[in-house]
Tab-separated table of C-alpha atoms in Angstrom:
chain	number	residue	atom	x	y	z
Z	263	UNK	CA	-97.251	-38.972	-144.896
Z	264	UNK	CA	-94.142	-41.310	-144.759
Z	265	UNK	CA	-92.571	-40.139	-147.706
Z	266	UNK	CA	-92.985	-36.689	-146.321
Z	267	UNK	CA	-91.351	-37.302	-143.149
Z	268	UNK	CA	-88.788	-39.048	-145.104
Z	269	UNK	CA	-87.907	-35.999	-147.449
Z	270	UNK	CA	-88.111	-34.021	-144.167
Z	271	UNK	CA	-85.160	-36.244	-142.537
Z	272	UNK	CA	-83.106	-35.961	-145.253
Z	273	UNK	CA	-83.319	-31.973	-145.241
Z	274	UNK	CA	-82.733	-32.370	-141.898
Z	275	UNK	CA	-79.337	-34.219	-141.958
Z	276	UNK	CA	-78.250	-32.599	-144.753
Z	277	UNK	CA	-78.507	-29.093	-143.265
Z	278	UNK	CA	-77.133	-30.735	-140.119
Z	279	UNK	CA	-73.970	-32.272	-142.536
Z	280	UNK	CA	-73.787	-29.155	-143.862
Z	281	UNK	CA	-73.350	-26.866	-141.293
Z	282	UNK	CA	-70.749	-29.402	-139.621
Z	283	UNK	CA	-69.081	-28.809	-142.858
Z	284	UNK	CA	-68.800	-25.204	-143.009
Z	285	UNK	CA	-67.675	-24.911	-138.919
Z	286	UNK	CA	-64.866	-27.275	-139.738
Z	287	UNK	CA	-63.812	-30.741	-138.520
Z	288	UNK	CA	-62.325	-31.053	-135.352
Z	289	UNK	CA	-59.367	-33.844	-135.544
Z	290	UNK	CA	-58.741	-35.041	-131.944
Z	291	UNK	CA	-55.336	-36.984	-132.420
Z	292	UNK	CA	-53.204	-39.741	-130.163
Z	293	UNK	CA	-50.825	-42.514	-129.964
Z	294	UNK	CA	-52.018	-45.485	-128.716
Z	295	UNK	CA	-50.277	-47.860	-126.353
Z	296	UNK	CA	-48.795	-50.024	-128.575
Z	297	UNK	CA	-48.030	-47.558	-130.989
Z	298	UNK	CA	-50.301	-47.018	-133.277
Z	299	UNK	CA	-51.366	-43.006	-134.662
Z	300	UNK	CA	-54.610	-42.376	-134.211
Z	301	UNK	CA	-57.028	-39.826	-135.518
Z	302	UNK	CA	-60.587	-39.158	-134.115
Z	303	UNK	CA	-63.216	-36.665	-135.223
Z	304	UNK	CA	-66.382	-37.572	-133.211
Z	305	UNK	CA	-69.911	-36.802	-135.248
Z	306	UNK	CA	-73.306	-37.425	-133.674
Z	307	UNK	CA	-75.438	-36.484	-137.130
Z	308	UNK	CA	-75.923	-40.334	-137.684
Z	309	UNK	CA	-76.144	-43.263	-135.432
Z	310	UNK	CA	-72.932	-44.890	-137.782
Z	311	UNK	CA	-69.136	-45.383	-137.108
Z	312	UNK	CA	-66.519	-45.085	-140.209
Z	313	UNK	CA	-63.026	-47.091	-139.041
Z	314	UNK	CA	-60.063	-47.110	-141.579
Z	315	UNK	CA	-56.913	-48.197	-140.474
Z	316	UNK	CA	-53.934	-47.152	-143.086
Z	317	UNK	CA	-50.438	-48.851	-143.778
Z	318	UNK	CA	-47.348	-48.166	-145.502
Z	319	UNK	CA	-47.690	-50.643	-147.371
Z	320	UNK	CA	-48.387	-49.759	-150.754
Z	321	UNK	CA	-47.098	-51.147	-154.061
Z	322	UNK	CA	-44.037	-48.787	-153.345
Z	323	UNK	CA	-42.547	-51.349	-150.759
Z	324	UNK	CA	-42.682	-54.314	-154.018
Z	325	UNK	CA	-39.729	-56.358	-154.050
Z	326	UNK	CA	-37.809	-56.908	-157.041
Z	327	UNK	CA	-39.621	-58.694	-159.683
Z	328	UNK	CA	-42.470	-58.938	-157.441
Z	329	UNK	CA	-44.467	-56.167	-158.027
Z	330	UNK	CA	-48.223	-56.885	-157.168
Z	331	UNK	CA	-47.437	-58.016	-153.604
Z	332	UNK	CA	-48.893	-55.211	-151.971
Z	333	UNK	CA	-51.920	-55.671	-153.917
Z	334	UNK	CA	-52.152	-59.137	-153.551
Z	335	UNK	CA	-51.703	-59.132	-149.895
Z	336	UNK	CA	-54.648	-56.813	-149.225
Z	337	UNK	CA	-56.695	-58.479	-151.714
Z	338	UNK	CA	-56.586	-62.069	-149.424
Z	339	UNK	CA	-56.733	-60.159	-146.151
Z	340	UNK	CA	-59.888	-60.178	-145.828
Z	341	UNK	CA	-60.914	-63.297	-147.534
Z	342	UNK	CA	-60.807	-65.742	-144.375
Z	343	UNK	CA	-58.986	-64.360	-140.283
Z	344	UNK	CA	-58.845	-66.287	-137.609
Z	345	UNK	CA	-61.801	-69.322	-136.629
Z	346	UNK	CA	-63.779	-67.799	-140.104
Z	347	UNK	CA	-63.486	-68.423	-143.490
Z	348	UNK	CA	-64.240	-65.736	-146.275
Z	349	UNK	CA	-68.137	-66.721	-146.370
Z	350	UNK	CA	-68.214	-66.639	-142.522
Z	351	UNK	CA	-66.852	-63.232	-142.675
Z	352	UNK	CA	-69.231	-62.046	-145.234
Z	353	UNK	CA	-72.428	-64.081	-143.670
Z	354	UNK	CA	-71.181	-62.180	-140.536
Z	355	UNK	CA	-70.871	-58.965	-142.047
Z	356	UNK	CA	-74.351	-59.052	-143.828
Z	357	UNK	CA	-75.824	-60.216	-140.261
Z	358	UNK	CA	-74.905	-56.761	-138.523
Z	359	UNK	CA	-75.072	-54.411	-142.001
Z	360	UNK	CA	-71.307	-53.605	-141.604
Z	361	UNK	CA	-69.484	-53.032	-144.783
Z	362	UNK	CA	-65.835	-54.168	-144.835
Z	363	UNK	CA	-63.778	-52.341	-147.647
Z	364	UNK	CA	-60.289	-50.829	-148.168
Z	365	UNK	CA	-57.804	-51.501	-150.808
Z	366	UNK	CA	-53.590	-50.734	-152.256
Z	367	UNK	CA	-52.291	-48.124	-153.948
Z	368	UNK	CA	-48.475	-46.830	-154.504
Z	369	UNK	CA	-48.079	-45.677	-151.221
Z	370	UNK	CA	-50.227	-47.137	-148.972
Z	371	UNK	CA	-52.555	-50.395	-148.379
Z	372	UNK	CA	-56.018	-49.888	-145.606
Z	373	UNK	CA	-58.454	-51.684	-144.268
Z	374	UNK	CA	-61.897	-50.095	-143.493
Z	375	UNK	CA	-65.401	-50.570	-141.849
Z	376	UNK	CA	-68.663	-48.836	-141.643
Z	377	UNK	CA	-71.399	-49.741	-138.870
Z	378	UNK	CA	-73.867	-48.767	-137.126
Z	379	UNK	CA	-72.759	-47.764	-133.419
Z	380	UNK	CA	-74.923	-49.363	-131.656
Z	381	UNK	CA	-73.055	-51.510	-129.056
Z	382	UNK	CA	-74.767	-55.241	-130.373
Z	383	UNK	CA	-73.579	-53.828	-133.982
Z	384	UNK	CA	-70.424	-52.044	-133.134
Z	385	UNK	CA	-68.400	-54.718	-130.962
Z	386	UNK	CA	-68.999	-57.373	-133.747
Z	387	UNK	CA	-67.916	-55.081	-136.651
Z	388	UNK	CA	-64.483	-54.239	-134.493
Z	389	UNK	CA	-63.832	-57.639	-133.678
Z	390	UNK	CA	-64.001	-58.522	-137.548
Z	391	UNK	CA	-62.140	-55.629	-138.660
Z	392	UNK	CA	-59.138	-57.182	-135.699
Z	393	UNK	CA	-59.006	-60.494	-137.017
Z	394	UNK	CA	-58.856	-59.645	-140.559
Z	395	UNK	CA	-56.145	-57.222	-139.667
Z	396	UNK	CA	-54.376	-59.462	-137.103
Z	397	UNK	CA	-55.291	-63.140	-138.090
Z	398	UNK	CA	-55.151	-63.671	-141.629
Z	399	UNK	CA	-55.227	-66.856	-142.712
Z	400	UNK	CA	-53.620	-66.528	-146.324
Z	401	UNK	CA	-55.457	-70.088	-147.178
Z	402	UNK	CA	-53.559	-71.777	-149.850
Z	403	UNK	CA	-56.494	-72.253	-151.909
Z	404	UNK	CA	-57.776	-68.900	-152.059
Z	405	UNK	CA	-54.001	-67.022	-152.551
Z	406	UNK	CA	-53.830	-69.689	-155.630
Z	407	UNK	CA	-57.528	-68.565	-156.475
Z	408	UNK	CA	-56.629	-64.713	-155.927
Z	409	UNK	CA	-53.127	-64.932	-157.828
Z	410	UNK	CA	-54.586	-66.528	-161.128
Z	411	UNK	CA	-57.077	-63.761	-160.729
Z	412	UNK	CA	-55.088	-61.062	-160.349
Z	413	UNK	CA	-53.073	-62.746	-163.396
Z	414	UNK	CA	-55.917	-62.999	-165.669
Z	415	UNK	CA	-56.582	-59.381	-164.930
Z	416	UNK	CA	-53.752	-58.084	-165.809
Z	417	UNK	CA	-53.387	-59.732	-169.195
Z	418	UNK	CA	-56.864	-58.281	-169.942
Z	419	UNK	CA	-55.642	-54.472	-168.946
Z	420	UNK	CA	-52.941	-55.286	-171.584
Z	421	UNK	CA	-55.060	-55.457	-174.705
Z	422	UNK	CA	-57.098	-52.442	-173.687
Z	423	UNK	CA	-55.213	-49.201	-175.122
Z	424	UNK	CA	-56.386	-46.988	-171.938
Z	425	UNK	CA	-54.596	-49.269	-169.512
Z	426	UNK	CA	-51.447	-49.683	-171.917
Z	427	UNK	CA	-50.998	-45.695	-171.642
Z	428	UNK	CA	-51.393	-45.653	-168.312
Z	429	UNK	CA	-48.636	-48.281	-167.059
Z	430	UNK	CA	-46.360	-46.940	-169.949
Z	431	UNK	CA	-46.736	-43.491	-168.547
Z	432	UNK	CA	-46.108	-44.435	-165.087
Z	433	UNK	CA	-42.927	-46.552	-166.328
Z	434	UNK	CA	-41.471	-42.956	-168.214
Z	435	UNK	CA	-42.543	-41.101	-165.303
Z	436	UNK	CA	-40.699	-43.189	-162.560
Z	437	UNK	CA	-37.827	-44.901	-164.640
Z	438	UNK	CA	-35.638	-45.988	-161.453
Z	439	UNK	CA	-38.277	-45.591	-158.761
Z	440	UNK	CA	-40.835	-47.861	-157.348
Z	441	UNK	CA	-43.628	-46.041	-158.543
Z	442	UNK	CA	-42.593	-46.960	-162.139
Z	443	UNK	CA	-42.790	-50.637	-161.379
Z	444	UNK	CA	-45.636	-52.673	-163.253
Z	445	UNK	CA	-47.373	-55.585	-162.417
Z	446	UNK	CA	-47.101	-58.532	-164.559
Z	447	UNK	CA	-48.369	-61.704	-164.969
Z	448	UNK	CA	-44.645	-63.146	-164.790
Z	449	UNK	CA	-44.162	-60.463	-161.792
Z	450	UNK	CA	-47.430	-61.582	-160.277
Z	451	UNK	CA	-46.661	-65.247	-160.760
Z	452	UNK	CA	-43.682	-65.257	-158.868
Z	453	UNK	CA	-45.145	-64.258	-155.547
Z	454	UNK	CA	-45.879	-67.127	-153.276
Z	455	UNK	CA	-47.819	-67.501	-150.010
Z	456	UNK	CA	-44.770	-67.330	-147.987
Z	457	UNK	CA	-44.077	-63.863	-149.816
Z	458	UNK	CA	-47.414	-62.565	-148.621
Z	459	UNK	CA	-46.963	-63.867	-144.706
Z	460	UNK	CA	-43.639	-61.840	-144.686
Z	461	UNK	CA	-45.242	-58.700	-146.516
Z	462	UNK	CA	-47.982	-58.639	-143.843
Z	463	UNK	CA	-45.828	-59.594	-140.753
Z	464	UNK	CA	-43.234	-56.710	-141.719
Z	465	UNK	CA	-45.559	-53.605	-142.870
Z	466	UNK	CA	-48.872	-54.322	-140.977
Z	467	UNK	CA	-47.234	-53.582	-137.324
Z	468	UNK	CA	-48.501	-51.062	-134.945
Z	469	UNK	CA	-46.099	-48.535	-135.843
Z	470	UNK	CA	-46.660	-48.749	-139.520
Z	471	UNK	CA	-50.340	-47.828	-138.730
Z	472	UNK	CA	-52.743	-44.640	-138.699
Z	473	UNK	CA	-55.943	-45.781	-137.386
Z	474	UNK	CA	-58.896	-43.332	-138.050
Z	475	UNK	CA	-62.630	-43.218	-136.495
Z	476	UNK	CA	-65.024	-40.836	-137.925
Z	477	UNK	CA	-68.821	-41.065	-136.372
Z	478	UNK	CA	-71.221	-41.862	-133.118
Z	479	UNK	CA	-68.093	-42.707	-130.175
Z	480	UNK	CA	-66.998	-40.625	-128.210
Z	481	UNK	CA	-63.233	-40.000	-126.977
Z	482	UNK	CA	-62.800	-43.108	-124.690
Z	483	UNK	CA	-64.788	-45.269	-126.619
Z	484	UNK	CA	-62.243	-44.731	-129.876
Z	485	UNK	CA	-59.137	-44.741	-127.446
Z	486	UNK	CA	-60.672	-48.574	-126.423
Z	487	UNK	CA	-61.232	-48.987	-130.236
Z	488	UNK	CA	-58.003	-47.542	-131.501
Z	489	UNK	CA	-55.896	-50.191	-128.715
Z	490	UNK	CA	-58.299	-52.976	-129.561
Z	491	UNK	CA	-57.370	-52.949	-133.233
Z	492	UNK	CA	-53.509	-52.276	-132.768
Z	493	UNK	CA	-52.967	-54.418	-129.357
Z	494	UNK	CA	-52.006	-57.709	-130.818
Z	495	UNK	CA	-50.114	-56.579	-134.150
Z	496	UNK	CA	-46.585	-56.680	-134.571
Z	497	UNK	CA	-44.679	-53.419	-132.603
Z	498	UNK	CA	-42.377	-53.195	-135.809
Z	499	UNK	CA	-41.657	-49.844	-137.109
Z	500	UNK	CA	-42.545	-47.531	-139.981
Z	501	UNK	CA	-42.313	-48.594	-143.178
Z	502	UNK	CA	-39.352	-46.018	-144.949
Z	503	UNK	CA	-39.787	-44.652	-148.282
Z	504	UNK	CA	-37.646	-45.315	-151.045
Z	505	UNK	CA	-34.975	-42.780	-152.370
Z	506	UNK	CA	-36.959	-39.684	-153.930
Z	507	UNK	CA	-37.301	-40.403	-158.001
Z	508	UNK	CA	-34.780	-38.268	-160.063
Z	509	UNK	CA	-36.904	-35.728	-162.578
Z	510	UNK	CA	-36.468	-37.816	-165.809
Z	511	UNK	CA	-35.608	-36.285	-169.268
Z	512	UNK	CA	-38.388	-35.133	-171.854
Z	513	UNK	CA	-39.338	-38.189	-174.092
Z	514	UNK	CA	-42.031	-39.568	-176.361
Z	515	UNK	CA	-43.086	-42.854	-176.376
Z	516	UNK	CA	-45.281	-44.120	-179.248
Z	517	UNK	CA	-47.142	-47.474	-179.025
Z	518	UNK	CA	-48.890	-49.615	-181.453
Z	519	UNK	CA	-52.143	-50.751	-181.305
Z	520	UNK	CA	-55.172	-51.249	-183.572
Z	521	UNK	CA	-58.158	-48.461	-181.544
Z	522	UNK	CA	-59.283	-46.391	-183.809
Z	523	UNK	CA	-59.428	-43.776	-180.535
Z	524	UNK	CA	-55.737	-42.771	-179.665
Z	525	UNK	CA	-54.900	-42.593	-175.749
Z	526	UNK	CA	-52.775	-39.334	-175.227
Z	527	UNK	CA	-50.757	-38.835	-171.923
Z	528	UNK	CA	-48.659	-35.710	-171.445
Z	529	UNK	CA	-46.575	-34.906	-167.466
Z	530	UNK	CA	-44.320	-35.247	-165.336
Z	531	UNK	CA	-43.425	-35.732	-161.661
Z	532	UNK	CA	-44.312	-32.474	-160.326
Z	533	UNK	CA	-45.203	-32.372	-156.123
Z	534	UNK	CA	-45.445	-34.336	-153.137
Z	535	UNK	CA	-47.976	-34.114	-150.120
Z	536	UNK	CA	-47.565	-30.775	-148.017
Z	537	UNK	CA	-45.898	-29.201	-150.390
Z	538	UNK	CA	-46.764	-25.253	-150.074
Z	539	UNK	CA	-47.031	-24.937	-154.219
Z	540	UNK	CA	-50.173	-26.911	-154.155
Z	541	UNK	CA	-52.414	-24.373	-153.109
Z	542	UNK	CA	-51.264	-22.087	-156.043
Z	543	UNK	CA	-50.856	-25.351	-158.237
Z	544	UNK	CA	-54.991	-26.324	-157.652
Z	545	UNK	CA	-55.793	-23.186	-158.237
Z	546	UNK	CA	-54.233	-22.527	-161.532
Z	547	UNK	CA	-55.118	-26.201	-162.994
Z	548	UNK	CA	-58.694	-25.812	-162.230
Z	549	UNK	CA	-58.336	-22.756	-165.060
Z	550	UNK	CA	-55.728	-24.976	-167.415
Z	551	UNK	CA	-57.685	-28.136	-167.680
Z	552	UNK	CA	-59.416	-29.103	-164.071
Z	553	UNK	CA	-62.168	-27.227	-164.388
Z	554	UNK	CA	-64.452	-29.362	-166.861
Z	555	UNK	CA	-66.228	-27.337	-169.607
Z	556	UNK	CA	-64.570	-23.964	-168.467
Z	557	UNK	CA	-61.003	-24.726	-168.432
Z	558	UNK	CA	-58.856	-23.524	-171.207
Z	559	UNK	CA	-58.132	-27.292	-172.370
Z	560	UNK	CA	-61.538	-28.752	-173.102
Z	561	UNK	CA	-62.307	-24.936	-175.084
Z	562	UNK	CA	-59.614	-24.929	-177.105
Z	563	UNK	CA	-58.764	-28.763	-177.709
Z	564	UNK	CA	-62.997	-29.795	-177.479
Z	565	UNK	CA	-65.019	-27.143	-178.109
Z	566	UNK	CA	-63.048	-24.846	-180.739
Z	567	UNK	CA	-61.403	-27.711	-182.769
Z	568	UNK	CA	-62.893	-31.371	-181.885
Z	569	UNK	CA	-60.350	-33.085	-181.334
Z	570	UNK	CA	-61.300	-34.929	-178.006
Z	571	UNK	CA	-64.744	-35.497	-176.184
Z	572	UNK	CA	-63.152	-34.841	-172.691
Z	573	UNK	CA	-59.544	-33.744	-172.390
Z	574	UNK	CA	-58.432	-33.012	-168.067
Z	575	UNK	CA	-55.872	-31.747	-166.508
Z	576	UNK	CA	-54.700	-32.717	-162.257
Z	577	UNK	CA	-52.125	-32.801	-159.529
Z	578	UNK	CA	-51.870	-36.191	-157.658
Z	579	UNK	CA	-49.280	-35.186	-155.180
Z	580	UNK	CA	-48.102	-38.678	-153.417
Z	581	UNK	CA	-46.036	-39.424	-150.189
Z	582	UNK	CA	-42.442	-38.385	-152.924
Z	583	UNK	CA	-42.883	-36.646	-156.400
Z	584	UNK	CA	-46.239	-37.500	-157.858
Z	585	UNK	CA	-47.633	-36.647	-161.243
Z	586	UNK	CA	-48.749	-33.759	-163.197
Z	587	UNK	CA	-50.956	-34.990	-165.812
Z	588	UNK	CA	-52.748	-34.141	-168.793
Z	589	UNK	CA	-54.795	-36.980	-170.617
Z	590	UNK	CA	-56.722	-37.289	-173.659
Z	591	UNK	CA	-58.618	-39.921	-176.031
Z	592	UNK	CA	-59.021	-38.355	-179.909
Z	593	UNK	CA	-59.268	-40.167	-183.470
Z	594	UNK	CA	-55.764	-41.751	-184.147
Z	595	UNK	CA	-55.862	-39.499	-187.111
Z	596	UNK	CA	-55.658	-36.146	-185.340
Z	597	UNK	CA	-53.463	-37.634	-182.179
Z	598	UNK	CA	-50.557	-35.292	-183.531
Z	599	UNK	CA	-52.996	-32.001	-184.258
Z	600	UNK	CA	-54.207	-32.644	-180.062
Z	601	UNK	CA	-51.213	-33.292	-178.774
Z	602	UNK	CA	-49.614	-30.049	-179.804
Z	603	UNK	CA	-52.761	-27.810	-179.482
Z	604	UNK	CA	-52.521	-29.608	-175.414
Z	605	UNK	CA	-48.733	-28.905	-175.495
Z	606	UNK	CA	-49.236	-25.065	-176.870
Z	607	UNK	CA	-51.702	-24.859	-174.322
Z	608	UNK	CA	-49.848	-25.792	-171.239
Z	609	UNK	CA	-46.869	-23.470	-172.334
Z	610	UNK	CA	-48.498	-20.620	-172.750
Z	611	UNK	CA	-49.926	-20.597	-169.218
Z	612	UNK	CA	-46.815	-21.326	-167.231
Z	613	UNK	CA	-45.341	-18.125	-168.765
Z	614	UNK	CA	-48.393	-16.502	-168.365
Z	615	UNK	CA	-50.884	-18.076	-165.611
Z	616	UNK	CA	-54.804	-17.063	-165.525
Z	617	UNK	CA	-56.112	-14.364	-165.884
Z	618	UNK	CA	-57.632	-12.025	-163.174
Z	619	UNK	CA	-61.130	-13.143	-164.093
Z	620	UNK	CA	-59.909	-16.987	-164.263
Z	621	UNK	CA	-58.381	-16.793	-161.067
Z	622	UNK	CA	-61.267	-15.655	-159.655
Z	623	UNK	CA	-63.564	-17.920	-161.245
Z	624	UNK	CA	-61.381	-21.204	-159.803
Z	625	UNK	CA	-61.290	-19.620	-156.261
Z	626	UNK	CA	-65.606	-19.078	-156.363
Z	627	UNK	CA	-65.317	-22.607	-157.424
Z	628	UNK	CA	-62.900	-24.046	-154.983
Z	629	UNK	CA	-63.886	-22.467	-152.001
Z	630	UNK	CA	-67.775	-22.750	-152.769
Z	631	UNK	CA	-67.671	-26.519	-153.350
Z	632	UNK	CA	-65.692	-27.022	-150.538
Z	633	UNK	CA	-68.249	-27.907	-148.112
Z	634	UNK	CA	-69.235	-30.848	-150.622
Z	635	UNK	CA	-66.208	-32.523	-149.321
Z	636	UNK	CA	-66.843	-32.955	-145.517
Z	637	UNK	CA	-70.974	-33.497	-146.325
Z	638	UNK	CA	-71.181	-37.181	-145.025
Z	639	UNK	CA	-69.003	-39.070	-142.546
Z	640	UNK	CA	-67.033	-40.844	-145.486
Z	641	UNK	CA	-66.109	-37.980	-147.124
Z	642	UNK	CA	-64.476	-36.628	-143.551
Z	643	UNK	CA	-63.425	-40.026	-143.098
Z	644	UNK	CA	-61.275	-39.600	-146.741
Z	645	UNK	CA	-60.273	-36.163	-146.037
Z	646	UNK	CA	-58.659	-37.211	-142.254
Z	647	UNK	CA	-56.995	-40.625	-143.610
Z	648	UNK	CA	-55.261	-38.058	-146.177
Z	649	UNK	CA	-54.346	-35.697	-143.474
Z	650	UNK	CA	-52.992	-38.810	-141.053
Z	651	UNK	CA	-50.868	-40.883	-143.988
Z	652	UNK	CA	-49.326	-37.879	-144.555
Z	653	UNK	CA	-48.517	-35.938	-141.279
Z	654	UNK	CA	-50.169	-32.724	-142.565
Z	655	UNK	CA	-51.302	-29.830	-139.932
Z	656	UNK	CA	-54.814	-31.174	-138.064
Z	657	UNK	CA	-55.906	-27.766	-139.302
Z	658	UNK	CA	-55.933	-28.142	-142.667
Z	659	UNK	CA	-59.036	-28.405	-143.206
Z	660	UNK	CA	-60.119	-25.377	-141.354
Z	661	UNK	CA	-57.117	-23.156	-143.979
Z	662	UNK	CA	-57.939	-24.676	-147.028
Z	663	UNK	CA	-60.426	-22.104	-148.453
Z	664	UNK	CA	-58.143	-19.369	-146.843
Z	665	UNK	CA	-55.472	-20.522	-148.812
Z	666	UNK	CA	-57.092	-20.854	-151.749
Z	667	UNK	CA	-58.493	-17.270	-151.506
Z	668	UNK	CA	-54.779	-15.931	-151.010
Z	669	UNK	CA	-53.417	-17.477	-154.327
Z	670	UNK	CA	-52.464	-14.625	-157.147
Z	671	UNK	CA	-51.854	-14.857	-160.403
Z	672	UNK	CA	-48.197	-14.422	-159.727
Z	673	UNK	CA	-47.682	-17.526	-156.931
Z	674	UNK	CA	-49.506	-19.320	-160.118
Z	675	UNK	CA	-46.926	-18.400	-162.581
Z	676	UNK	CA	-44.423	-19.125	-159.904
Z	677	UNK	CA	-45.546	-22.610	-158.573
Z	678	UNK	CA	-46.113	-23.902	-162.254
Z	679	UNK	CA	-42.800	-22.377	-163.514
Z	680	UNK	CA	-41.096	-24.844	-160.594
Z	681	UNK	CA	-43.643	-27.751	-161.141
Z	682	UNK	CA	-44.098	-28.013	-164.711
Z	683	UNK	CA	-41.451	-28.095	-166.788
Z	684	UNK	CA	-42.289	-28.017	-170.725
Z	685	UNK	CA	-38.615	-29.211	-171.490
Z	686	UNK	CA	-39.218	-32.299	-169.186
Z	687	UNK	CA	-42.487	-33.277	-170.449
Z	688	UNK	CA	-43.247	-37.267	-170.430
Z	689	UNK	CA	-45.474	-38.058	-173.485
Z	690	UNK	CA	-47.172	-41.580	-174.462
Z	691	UNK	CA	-49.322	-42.263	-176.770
Z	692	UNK	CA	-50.923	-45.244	-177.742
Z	693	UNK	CA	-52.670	-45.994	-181.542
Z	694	UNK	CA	-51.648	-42.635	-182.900
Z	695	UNK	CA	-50.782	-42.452	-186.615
């Protein structure tokens, strides 16, 4: 009888997750009194509260031969804020069943919690998520601990052929940008504590922030929230960008290594955040190589010849120019044969784009596994923190399966003729013959 009023529940809230999926998401949005963006969508399907507050503060904003201070910073944030240590923090945590997470990436570095909203779970779970934001304690033990870490890490990635593509892709990609810039363990080494107190005083202020509440509050209750978490950090002022990276010349880079599986990376910088080609750019990839076992990549380069096991296609559009990608793993034998079967590929559909059938296929797709995306507090949570970091229309959400429907074959042909330039193509490989 349990179990079946347990399976019943679940129906339950997932038709109720569902539906609130398919009306849209309602983004209430503010700045607080000390400066702070704030973004609220208020959900009463589960008694839980999603908090992520977002900086720019991402490995973009790296000093000179310092890159990994972004990272580093958020990694010791949490570990030890004001009167508690990192186990107090975590005994605290486990106490109230609040999960702290977050994390860096190139363009920005966050700081999350989920908890239940009750008021003897939710005022404890805020008041940690403050203090870790507001009163880290950067111990000198534990930044020692977290730097030789972070070291030893990164001289692991550096015998694995997957993760020697990847940062040699990134460094082609973004020559004389920030996004280009690498890690190291000499890079990494260099940071000290005092490097880490000026990273966080000068990019975790008030107006570098865009706090974001997803659940069980209502209006007031995140307004009190939103000013609680912001009050006492630095006014500052947002973080800006660095010049936009210059489109780089085609190249090829080959790299050495023993694998007997060869790491293939083929791109380019291609599109930024809001940028009105993406719509036509999603569209068309999900047809060129997005689209798993149906995309023209994975039958042509998988099925038809054997080259690869998995071979993908995507658009990461960043705060400036991110990547177009395509990415492979094949023997190191038939590295060359996959490489220009991917290349042959990607040419032939800028000139030509999908066909009517294809098209239609992606937008069925797109638009019908849209709702997936806004099924569970996190996942609106995600999709808001995107829409807040970068300023795009509060709508969005409630357009996005309009605009896919009103991509043609033509705005496909168009967009990827701008975006993806065969001539310009970045290419690494690593443990080819």
């Amino acid at each position: 009888m349990k179990n079946a009023m347990k399976k019943l529940l679940t129906v339950i809230f997932a038709l109720l997750l569902a539906q609130s999926a398919l009306a849209g998401v309602k983004i209430e949005h503010w700045v607080s009194p000390s400066g702070a963006k704030v973004y609220f969508v208020e959900s009463r399907v589960l008694p839980m509260l999603d908090v992520q507050v977002d900086f720019a503060a991402g490995s973009m904003f790296d000093p000179a031969g310092k890159s990994g201070l972004a990272a580093l910073t958020r990694a010791t944030l949490d570990l030890g804020a004001g009167e508690r240590d990192e186990t107090a923090i975590a005994e605290q945590l486990a106490d109230i069943g609040a999960n702290l997470g977050g994390g860096a990436d190139t363009d920005r570095s966050s700081v999350s919690i989920r908890t239940l909203s009750a008021r003897d779970k939710l005022d404890p779970a805020i008041a940690t998520l403050r203090s870790v934001m507001q009163q880290p304690r950067f111990d000198a033990a534990i930044f020692a601990r977290e730097q030789g870490r972070t070291i030893a890490g990164i001289k692991e990635a550096l015998t694995q052929p997957g993760s020697i593509a990847g940062k040699a892709f990134w460094a082609a990609l973004y020559p004389n940008h920030p996004y280009g810039q690498q890690a190291t363990p000499e890079s990494v080494a260099a940071i000290t504590r005092d490097d880490l107190l000026a990273f966080h005083a000068r990019y975790y202020s008030a107006a570098n922030a865009n706090i974001t509440l997803v659940g069980n509050i209502s209006r007031s209750e995140a307004e009190k929230i939103a000013e609680t978490l912001s009050a006492k950090l630095p006014k500052g002022e947002a973080a800006t960008p660095p010049t936009v990276p210059e489109a780089p010349k085609g190249s090829t880079t080959k790299l050495p290594h023993p694998a007997s599986q060869a790491h293939v990376y083929i791109g380019l910088p291609a599109i930024e955040r809001g940028n009105p080609d993406f719509f036509p750019l999603v569209v068309g990839n999900y047809t060129l190589g997005g689209g798993g076992f149906v995309s023209r990549l994975m039958k042509e380069v998988r099925d038809k010849r054997g080259y690869a096991y998995s071979v993908y296609s995507y658009f990461a559009p960043l705060r400036q120019t991110g990547p177009f990608q395509i990415g492979l793993q094949t023997k190191r034998s038939q590295a060359g044969d996959a490489l220009k079967l991917s290349r042959d590929i990607l040419e032939t559909f800028v000139k030509e784009g999908p066909s009517e059938e294809e098209l239609a296929a992606a937008k069925a797709n797109l638009t019908g596994s849209f709702p997936l995306r806004l099924d569970s507090n996190k996942k609106i949570l995600d999709n808001v923190t995107m829409i807040a970091f970068y300023d795009m229309p509060l709508d969005y959400l409630d357009h996005y399966q309009e605009k896919i429907q009103a991509v043609t074959v033509d705005a496909v042909k168009q967009a990827f003729s701008r975006r993806v330039r065969p001539a310009d193509l970045i290419t690494v490989t690593v443990a080819a013959d």
